[in-house]
CSV table of C-alpha atoms in Angstrom, one decimal:
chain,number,residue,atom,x,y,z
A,11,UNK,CA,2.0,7.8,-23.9
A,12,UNK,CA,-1.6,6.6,-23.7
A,13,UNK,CA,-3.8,7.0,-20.6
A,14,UNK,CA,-7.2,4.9,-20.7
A,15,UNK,CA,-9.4,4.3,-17.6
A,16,UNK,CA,-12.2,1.9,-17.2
A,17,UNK,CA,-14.0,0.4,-14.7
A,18,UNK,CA,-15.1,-3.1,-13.4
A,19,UNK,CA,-18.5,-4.2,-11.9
A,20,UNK,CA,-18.3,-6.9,-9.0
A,21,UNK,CA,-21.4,-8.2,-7.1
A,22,UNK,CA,-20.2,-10.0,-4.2
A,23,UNK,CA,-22.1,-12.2,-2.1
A,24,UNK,CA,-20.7,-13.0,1.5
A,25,UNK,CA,-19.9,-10.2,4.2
A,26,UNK,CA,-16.2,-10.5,3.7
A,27,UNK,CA,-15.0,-11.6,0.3
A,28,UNK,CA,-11.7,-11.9,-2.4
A,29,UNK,CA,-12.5,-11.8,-6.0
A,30,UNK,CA,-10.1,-12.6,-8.4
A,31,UNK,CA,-9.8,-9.9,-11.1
A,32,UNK,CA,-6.8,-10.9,-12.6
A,33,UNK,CA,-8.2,-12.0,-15.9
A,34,UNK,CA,-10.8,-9.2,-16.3
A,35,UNK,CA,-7.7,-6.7,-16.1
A,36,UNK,CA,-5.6,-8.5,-18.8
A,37,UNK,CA,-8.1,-7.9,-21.1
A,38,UNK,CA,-8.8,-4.9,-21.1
A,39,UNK,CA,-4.8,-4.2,-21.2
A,40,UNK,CA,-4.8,-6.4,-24.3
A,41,UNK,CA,-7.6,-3.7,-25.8
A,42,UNK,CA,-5.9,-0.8,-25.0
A,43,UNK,CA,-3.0,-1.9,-27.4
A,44,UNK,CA,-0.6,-0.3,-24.4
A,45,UNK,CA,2.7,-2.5,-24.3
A,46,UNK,CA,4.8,-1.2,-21.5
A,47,UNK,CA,3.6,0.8,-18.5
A,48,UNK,CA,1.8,0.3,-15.6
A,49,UNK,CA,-2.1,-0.3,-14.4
A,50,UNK,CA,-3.5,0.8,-11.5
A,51,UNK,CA,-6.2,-0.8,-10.2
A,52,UNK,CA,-8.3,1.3,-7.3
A,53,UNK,CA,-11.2,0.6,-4.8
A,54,UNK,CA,-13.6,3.7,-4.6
A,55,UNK,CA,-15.0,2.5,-1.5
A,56,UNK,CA,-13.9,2.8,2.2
A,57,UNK,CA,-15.1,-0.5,2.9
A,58,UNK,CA,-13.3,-2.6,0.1
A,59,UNK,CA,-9.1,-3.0,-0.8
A,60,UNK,CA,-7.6,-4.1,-3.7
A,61,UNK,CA,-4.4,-6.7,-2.8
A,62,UNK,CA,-2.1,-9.0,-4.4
A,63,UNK,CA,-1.7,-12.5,-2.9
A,64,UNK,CA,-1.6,-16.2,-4.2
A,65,UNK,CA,-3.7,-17.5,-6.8
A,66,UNK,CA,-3.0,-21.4,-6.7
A,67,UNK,CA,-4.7,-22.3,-3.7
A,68,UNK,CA,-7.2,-21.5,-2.3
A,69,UNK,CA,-6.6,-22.1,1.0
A,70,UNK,CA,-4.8,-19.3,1.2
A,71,UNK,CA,-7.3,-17.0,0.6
A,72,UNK,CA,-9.5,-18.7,3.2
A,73,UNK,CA,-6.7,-18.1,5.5
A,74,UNK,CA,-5.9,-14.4,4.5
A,75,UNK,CA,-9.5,-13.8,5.1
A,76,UNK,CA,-9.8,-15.6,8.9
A,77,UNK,CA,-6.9,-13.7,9.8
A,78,UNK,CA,-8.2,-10.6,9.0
A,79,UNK,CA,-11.7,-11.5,10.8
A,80,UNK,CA,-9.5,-12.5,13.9
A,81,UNK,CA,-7.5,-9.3,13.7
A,82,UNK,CA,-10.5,-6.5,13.4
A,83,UNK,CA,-13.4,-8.3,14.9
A,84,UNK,CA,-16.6,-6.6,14.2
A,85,UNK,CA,-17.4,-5.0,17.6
A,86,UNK,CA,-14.5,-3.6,19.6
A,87,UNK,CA,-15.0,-1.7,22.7
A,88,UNK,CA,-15.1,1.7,21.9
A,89,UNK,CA,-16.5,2.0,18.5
A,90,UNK,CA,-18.3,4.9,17.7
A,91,UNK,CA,-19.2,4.5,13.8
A,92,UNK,CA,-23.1,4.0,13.8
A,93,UNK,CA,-23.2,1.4,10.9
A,94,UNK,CA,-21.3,-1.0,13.0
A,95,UNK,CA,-18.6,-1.6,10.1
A,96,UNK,CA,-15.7,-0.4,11.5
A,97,UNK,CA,-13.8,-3.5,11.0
A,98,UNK,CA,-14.6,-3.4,7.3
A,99,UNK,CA,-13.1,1.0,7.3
A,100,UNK,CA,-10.0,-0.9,9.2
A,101,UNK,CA,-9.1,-3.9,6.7
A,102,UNK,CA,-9.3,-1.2,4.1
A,103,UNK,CA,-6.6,1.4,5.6
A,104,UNK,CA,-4.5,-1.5,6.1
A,105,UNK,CA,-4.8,-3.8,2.9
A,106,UNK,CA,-5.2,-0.5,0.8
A,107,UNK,CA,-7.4,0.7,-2.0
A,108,UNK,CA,-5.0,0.4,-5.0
A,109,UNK,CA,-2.0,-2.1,-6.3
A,110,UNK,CA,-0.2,-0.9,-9.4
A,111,UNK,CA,1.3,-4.0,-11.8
A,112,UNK,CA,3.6,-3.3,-14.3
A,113,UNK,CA,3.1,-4.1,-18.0
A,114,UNK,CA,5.5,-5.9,-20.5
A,115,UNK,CA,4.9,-6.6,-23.8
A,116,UNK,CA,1.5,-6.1,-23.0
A,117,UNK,CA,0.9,-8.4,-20.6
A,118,UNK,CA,0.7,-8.3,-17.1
A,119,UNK,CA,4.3,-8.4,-14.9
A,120,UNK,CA,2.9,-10.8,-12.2
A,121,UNK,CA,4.9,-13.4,-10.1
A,122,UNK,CA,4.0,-16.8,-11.1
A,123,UNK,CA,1.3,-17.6,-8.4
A,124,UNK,CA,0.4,-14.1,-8.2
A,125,UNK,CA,-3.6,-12.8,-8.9
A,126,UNK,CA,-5.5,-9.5,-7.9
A,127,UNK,CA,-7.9,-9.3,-5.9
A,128,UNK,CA,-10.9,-7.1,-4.9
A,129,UNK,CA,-11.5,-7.4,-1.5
A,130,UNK,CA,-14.8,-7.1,-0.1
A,131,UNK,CA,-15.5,-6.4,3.5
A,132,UNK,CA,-18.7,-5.1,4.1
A,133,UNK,CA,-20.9,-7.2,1.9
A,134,UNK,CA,-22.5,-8.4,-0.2
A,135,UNK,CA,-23.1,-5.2,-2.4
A,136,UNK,CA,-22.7,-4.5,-5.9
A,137,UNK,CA,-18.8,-2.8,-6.3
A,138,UNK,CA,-16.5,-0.8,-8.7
A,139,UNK,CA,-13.2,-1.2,-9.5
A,140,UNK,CA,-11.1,1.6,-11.4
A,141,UNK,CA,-8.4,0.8,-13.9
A,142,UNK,CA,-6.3,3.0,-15.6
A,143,UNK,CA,-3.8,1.7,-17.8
A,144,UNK,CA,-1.2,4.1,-18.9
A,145,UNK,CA,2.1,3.3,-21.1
A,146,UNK,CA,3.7,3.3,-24.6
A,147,UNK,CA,1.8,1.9,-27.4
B,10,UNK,CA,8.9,10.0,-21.3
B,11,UNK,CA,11.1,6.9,-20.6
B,12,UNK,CA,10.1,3.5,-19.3
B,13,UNK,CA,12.8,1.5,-18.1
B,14,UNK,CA,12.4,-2.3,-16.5
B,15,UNK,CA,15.0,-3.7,-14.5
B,16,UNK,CA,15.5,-7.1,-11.4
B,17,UNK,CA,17.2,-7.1,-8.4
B,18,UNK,CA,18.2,-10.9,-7.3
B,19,UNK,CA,18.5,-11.3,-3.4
B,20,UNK,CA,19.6,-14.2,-1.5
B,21,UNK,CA,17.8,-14.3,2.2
B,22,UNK,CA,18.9,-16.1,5.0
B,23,UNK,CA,16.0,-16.2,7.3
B,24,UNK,CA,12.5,-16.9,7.6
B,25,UNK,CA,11.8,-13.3,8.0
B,26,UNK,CA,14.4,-10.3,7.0
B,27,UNK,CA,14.1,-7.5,5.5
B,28,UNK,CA,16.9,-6.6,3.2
B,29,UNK,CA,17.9,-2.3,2.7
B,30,UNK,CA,17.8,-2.2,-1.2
B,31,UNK,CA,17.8,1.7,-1.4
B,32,UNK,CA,21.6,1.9,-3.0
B,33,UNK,CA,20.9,-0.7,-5.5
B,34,UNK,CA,17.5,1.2,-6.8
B,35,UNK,CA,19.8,4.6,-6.3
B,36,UNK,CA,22.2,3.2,-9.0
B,37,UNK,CA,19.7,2.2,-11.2
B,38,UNK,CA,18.1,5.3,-11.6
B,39,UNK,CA,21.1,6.8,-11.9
B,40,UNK,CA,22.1,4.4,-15.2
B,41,UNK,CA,18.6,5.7,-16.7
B,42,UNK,CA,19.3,9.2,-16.9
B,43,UNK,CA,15.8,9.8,-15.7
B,44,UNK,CA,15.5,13.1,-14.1
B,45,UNK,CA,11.9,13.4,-12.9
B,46,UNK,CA,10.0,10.5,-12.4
B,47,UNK,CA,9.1,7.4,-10.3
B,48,UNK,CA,10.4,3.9,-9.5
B,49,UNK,CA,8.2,1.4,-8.6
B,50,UNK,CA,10.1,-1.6,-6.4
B,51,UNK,CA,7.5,-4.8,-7.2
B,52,UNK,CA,7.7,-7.9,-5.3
B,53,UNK,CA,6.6,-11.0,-7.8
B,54,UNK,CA,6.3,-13.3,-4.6
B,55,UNK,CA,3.3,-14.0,-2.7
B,56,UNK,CA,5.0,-14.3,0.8
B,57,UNK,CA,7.7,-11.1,0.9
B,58,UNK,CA,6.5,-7.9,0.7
B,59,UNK,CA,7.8,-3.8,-0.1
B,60,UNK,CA,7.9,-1.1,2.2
B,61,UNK,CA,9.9,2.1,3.4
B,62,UNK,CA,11.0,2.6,6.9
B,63,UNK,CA,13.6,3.8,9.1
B,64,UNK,CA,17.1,3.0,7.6
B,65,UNK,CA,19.2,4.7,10.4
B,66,UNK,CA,18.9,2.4,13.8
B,67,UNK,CA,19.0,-1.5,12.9
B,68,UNK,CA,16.6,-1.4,16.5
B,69,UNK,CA,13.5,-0.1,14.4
B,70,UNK,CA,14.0,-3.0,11.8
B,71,UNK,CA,14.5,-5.7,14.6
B,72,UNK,CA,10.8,-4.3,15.9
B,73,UNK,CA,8.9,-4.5,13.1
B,74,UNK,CA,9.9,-8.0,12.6
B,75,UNK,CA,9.0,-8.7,16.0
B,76,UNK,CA,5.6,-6.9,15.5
B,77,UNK,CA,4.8,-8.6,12.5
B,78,UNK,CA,6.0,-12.2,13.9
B,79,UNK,CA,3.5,-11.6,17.3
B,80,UNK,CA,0.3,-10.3,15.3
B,81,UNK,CA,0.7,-13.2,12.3
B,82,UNK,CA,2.0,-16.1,14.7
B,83,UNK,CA,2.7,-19.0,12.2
B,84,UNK,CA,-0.1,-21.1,13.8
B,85,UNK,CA,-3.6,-20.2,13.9
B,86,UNK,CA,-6.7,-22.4,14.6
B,87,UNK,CA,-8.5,-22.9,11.5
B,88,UNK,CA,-5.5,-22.7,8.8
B,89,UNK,CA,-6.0,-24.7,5.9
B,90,UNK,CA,-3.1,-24.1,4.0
B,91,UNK,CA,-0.8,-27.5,3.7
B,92,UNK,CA,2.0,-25.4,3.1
B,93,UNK,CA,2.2,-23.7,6.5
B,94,UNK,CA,3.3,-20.4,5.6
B,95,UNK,CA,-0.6,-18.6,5.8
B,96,UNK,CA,1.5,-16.3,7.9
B,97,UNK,CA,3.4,-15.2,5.6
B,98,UNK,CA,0.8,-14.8,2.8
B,99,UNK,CA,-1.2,-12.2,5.3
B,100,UNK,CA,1.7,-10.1,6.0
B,101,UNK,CA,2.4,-9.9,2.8
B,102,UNK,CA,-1.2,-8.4,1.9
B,103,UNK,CA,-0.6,-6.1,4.7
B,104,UNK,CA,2.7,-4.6,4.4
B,105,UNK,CA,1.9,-4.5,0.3
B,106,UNK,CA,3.8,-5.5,-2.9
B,107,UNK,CA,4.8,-2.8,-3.9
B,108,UNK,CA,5.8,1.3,-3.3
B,109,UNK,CA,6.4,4.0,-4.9
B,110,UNK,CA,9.2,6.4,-4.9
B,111,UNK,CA,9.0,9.8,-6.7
B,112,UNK,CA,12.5,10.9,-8.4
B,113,UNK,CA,13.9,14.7,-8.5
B,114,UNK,CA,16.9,15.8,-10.1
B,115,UNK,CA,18.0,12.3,-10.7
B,116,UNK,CA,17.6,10.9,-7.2
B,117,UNK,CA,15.4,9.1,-4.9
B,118,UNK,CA,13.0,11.5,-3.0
B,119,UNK,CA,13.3,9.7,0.3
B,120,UNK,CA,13.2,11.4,3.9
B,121,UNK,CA,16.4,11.9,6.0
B,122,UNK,CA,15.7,8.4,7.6
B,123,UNK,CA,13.7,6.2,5.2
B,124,UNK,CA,15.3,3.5,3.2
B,125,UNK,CA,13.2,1.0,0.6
B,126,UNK,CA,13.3,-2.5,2.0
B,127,UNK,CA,12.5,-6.0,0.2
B,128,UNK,CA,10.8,-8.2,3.3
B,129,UNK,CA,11.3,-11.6,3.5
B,130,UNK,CA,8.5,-13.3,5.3
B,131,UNK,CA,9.0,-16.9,4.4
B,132,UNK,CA,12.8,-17.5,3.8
B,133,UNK,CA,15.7,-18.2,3.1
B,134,UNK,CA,15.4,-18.2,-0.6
B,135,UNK,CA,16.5,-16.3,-3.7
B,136,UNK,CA,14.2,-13.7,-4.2
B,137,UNK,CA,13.5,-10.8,-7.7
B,138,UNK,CA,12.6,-7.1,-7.3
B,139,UNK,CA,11.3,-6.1,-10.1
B,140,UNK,CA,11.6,-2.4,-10.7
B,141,UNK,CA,9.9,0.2,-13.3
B,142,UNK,CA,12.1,3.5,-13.3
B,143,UNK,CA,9.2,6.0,-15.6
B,144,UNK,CA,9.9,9.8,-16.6
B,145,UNK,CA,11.3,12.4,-18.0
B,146,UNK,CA,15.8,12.1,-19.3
C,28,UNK,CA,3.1,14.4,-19.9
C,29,UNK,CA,4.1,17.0,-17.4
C,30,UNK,CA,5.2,16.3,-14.1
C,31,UNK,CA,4.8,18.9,-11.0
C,32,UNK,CA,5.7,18.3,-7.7
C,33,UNK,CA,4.6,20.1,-4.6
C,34,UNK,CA,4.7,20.0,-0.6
C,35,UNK,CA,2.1,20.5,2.1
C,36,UNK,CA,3.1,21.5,5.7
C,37,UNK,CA,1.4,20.2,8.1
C,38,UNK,CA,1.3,20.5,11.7
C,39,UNK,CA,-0.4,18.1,14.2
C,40,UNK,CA,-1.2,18.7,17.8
C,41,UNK,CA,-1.6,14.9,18.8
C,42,UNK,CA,0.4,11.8,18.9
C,43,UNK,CA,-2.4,10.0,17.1
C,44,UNK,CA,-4.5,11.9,14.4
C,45,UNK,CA,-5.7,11.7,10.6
C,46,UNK,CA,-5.6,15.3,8.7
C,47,UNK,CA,-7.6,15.3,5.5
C,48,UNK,CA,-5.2,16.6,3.0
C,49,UNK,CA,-8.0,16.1,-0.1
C,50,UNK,CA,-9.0,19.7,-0.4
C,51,UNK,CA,-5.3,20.9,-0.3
C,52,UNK,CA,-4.3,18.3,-3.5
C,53,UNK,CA,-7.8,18.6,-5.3
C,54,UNK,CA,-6.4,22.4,-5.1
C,55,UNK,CA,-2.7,22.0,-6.5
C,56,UNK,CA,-4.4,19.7,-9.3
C,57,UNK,CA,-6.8,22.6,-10.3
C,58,UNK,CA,-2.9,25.2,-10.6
C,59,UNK,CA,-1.1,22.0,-12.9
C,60,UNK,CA,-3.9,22.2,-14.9
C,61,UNK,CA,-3.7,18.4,-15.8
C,62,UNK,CA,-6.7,16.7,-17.0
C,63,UNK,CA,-6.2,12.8,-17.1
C,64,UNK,CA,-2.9,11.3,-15.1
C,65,UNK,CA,-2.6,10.3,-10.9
C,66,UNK,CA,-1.1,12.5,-8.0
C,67,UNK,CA,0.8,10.2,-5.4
C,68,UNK,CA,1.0,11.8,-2.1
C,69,UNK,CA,3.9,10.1,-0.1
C,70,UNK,CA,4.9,10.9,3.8
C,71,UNK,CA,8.9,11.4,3.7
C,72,UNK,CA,8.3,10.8,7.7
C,73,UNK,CA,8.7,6.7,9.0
C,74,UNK,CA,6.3,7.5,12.1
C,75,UNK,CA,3.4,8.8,9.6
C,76,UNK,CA,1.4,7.4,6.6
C,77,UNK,CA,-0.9,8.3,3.9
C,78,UNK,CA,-4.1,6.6,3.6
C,79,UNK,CA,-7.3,6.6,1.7
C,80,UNK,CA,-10.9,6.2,4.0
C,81,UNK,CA,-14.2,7.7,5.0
C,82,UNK,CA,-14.8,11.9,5.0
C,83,UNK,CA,-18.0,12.0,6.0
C,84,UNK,CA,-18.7,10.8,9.9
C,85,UNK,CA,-15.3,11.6,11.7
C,86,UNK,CA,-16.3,8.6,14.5
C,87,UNK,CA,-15.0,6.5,11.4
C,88,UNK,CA,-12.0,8.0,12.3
C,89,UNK,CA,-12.0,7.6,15.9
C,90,UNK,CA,-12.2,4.1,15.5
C,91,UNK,CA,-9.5,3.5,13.1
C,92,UNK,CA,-7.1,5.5,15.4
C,93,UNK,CA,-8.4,3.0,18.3
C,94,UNK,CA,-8.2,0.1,16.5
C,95,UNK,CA,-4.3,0.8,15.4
C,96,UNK,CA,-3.6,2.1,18.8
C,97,UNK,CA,-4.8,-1.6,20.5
C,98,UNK,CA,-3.2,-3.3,17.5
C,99,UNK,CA,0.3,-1.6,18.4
C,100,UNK,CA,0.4,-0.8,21.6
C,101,UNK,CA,3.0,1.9,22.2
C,102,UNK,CA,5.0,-0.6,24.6
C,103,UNK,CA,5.8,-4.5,23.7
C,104,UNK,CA,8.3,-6.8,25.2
C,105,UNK,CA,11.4,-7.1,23.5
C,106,UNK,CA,11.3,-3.2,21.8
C,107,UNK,CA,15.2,-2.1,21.3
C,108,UNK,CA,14.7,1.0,19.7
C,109,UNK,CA,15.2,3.7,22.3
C,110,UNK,CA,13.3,6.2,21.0
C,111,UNK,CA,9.8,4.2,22.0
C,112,UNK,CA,7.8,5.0,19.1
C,113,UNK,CA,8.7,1.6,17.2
C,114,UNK,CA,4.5,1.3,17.1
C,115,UNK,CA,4.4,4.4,15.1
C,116,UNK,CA,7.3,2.4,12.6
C,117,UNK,CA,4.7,-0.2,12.8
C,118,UNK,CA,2.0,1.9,11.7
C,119,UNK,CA,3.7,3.5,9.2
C,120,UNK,CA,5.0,0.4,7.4
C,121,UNK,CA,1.3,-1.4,7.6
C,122,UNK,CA,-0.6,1.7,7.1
C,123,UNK,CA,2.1,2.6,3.8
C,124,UNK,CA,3.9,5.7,2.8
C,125,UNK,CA,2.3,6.4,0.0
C,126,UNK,CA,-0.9,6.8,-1.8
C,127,UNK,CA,-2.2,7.3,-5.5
C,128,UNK,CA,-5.5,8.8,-6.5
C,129,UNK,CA,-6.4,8.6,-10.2
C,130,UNK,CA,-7.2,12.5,-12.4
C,131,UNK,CA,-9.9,12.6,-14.5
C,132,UNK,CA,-10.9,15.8,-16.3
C,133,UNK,CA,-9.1,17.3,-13.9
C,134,UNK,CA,-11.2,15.7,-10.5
C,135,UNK,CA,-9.5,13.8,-8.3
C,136,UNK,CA,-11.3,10.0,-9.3
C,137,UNK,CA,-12.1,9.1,-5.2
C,138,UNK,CA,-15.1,7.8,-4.3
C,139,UNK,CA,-18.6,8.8,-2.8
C,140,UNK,CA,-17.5,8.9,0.8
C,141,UNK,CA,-13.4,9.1,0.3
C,142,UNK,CA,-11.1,11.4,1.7
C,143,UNK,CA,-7.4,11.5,1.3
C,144,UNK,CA,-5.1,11.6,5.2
C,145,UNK,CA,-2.0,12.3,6.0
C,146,UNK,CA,-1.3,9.7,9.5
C,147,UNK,CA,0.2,11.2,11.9
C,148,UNK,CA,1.6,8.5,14.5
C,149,UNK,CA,3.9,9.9,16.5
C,150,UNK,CA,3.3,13.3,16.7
C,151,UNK,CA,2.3,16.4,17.6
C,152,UNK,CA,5.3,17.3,15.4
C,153,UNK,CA,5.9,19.6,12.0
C,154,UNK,CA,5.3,17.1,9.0
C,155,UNK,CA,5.6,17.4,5.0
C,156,UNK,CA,3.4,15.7,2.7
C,157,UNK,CA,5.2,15.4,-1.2
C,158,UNK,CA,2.6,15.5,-4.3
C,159,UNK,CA,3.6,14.2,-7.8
C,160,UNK,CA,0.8,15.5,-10.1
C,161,UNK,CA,1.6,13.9,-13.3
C,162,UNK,CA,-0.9,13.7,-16.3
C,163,UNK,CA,-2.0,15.0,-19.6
C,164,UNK,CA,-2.7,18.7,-20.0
């Protein structure tokens, strides 16, 4: 059993945001040398998510991303939160700040037009994302 | 320390379902030998989803559908996706591809009313669970 | 690889409310004495959730509580279940049972401004939070 963690550096650019981070994870699985287990990877920000959605199109992304603009619009009656990004504190709670994929023969156990994503919703800032990769050897 | 890797197959018969797979994973685990652990329940698709609710009153399923269906209507101005199932793609994001479940003693450590569900979000078709059973025989 | 499992009682005095449950975990980690692994804290309850956000200006709070409240209203037209609380299923299955945090020498890894909730969603009621500390000693 071998535990590694690492982290990721993202500068994102736009206000809301999904960066693929599929390919940065798989190789740092492939240096760990771990062949079966899991990787989680987690957002250390309240204003960011980590998801899993399609990586083929996209569209789709574009789509994820108006939907979640037209669910939590910036200003809602009521808010409190003095930096005016309560939207951004909302998408996170609800997308969530980790996804865990499982790991087979070292590689990474996604569906076929699966990636993972960093979302960013609150930006553009300079983020982290955490990996830790645990498994058998 | 055991890792174990195992696929559910499930044939849907709607657009949206979702579909109680808390004896199969129960049997599983029980085929392990794991004691004390975790499953994982993984969903390789980009438009179902994993998540744990009530598994006592049908009623409580019925809603959430309904909930789900009214907040991502299938139409929304400004979808690009050809495919037409943007949708489906967002409450997948939301609802998550994946949960975990801890393992005591050799069985699920669920509350009195939760069951683990696969959702179907863009059916029917023949769907995979993928699930990692991890810990100690 | 050891494995400990704990519970946290809770009681909440509201229908809606977040507890921060990070100084209760952050505590049981310090008794496993495991250095490097993940805790997953996971609600047994299908009205509540576990969730990850902002610890340091409780209006945050406030407006995530709003913002699911005017997202699920408590009543919608064609609800079966008879118990009316099917928002707080809602909540629960968007919001998601469970949550990890990653261990390093011995910290929980959250960030700057992070705080780990238990959701309460259809309270004031008598709720259990289960912790799986698992990790190397």
């Amino acid at each position: 059993m071998k535990f590694v963690q690492e982290e990721i550096s993202i500068r994102t650019d736009k206000r809301s945001q999904m960066v693929d981070i599929t390919d940065n994870v798989a190789t740092l699985i492939g240096q760990t040398g771990i062949t079966d287990g899991q990787v989680i990877a987690y957002c250390p920000h309240t204003t960011g998510a980590i998801t899993i959605n399609e990586n083929a199109d996209p569209d789709v992304i574009h789509d994820l991303l108006l939907t979640f603009d037209e669910l939590f619009p910036k200003e809602r009656q009521g808010y409190r939160h003095v930096e005016g990004n309560s939207d951004a504190h909302c998408k996170s709670s609800l997308v969530g700040t980790s996804e865990q994929v499982l790991i087979k023969e070292g590689r990474l156990v996604l569906g076929t037009w699966q990636g993972l994503y960093f979302c960013e919703f609150d930006g553009p800032r300079t983020r982290r994302v955490i990996l830790q990769i645990s498994g058998e050897v």
